[in-house]
Coordinates of C-alpha atoms in Angstrom, one line a residue:
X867 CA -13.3 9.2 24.7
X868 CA -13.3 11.1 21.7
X869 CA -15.4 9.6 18.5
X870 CA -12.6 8.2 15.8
X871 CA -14.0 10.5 12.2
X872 CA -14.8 8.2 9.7
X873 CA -14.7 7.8 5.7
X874 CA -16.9 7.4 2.9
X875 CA -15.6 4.8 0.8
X876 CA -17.1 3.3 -2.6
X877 CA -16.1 0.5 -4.8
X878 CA -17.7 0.6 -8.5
X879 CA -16.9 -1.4 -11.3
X880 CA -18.1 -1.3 -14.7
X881 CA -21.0 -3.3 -14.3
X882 CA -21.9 -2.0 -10.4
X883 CA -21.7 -0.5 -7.1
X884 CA -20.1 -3.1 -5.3
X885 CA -19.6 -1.1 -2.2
X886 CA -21.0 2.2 0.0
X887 CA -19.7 2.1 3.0
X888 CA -18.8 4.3 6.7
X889 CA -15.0 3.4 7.5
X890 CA -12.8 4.2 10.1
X891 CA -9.4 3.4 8.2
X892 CA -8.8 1.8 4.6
X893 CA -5.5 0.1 2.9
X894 CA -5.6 -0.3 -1.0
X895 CA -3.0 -1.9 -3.1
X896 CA -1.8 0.8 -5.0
X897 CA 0.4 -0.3 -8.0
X898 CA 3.7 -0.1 -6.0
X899 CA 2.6 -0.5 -2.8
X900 CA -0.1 0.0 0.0
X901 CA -1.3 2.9 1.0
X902 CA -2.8 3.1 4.1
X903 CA -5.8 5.9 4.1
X904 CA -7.2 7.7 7.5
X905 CA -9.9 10.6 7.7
X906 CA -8.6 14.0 6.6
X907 CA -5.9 12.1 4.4
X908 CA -4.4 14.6 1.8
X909 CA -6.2 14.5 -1.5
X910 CA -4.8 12.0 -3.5
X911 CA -5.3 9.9 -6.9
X912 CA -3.6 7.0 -7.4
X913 CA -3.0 3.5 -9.6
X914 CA -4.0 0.7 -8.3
X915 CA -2.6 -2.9 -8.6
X916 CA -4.5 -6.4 -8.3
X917 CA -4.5 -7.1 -4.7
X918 CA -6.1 -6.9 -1.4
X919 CA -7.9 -4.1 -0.1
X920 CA -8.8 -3.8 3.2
X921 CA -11.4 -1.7 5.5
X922 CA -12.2 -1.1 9.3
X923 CA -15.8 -0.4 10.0
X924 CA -17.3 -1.6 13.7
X925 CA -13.8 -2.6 14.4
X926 CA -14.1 -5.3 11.8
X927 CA -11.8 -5.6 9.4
X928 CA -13.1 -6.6 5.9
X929 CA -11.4 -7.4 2.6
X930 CA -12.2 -7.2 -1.0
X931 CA -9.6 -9.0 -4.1
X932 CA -9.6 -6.2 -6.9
X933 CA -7.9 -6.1 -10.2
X934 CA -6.1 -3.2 -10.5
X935 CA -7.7 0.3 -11.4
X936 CA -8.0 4.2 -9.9
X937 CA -8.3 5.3 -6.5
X938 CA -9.6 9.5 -5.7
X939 CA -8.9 10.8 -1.7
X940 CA -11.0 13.8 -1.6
X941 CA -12.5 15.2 1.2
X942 CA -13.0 12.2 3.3
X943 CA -14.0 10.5 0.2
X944 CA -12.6 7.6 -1.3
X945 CA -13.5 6.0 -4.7
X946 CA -12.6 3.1 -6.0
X947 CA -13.2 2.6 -10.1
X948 CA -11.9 -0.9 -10.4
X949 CA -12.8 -4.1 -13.4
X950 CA -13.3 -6.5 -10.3
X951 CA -14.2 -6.6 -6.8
X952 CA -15.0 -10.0 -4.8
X953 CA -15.0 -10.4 -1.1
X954 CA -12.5 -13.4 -0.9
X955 CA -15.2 -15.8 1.0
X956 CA -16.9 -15.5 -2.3
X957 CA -14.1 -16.7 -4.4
X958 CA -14.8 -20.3 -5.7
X959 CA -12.2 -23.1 -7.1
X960 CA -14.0 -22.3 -10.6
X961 CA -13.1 -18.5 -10.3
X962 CA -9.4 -19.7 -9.6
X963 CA -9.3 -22.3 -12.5
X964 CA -10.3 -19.7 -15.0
X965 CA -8.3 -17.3 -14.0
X966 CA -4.8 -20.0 -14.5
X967 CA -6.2 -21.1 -17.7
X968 CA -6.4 -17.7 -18.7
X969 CA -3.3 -16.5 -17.5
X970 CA -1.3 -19.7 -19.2
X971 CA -3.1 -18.8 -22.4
X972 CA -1.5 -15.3 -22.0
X973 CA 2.0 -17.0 -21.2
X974 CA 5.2 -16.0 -23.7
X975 CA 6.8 -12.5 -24.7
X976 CA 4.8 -11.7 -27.6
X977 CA 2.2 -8.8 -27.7
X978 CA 0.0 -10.4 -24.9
X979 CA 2.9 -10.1 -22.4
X980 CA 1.9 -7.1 -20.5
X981 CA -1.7 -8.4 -20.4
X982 CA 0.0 -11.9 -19.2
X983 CA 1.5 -10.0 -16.2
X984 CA -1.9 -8.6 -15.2
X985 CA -3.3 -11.8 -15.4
X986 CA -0.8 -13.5 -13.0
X987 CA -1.4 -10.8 -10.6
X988 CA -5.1 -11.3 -10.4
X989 CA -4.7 -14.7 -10.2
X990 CA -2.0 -14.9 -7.2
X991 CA -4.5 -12.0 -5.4
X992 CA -7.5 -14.7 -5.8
X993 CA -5.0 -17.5 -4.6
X994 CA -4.4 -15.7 -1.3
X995 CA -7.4 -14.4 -0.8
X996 CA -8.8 -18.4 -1.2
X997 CA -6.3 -19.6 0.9
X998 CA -6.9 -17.4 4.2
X999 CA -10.6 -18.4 3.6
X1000 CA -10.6 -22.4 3.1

């Protein structure tokens, strides 16, 4: 049986690395839809939206809730510059709490609207990712 080529894939926000990792296949939530990333994928660079991404490593699939950002496809290479990254059996009630009270703050269709948007994305991504862990 032939050996399945494999990615390097890296998460970094601003304040870390949040992630270095060997991966067989990757799906990131680009701003208008997944894209679903294999070894030898076509260079690429790409918005991304608040979402799920997910990763195959040992025939595991894991996840991670980001918050929008850039993606780079290069060479078997794949980075991820993003504000947020939590692995969704990290996300607490707390985390979800701010992140209503923040987006209801932001509510209206003044100046903050676009920002308001964002927010509401990030907090429906957390929402899901808390409900398929609890």
């Amino acid at each position: 049986m032939a050996k399945t080529k494999s990615l390097q894939f890296v998460v970094i926000t601003p304040e870390q690395q949040v992630l270095e990792e060997s991966t067989e296949s990757l799906v990131i939530p680009a701003h208008d839809g997944e894209i679903g990333i294999l070894a030898d994928h076509a260079p690429l660079m790409c918005e991304l939206g608040a979402g799920e991404l997910r990763y195959k490593s040992g025939g595991r699939t894991n996840r991670l809730i980001i918050d929008g950002g850039f993606a780079q496809v290069q060479r078997n290479q794949v980075t991820v510059l993003t504000s947020s990254a939590v692995a969704p059996e990290s996300v607490t009630s707390a985390m979800i709490a701010a992140a209503e009270k923040k987006c209801d703050e932001l509510r209206g269709g003044g100046p903050d609207a676009a920002a308001a948007r964002g927010r509401a994305r990030r907090r429906s991504a957390l929402l899901r990712a808390a409900r398929r862990t609890h």
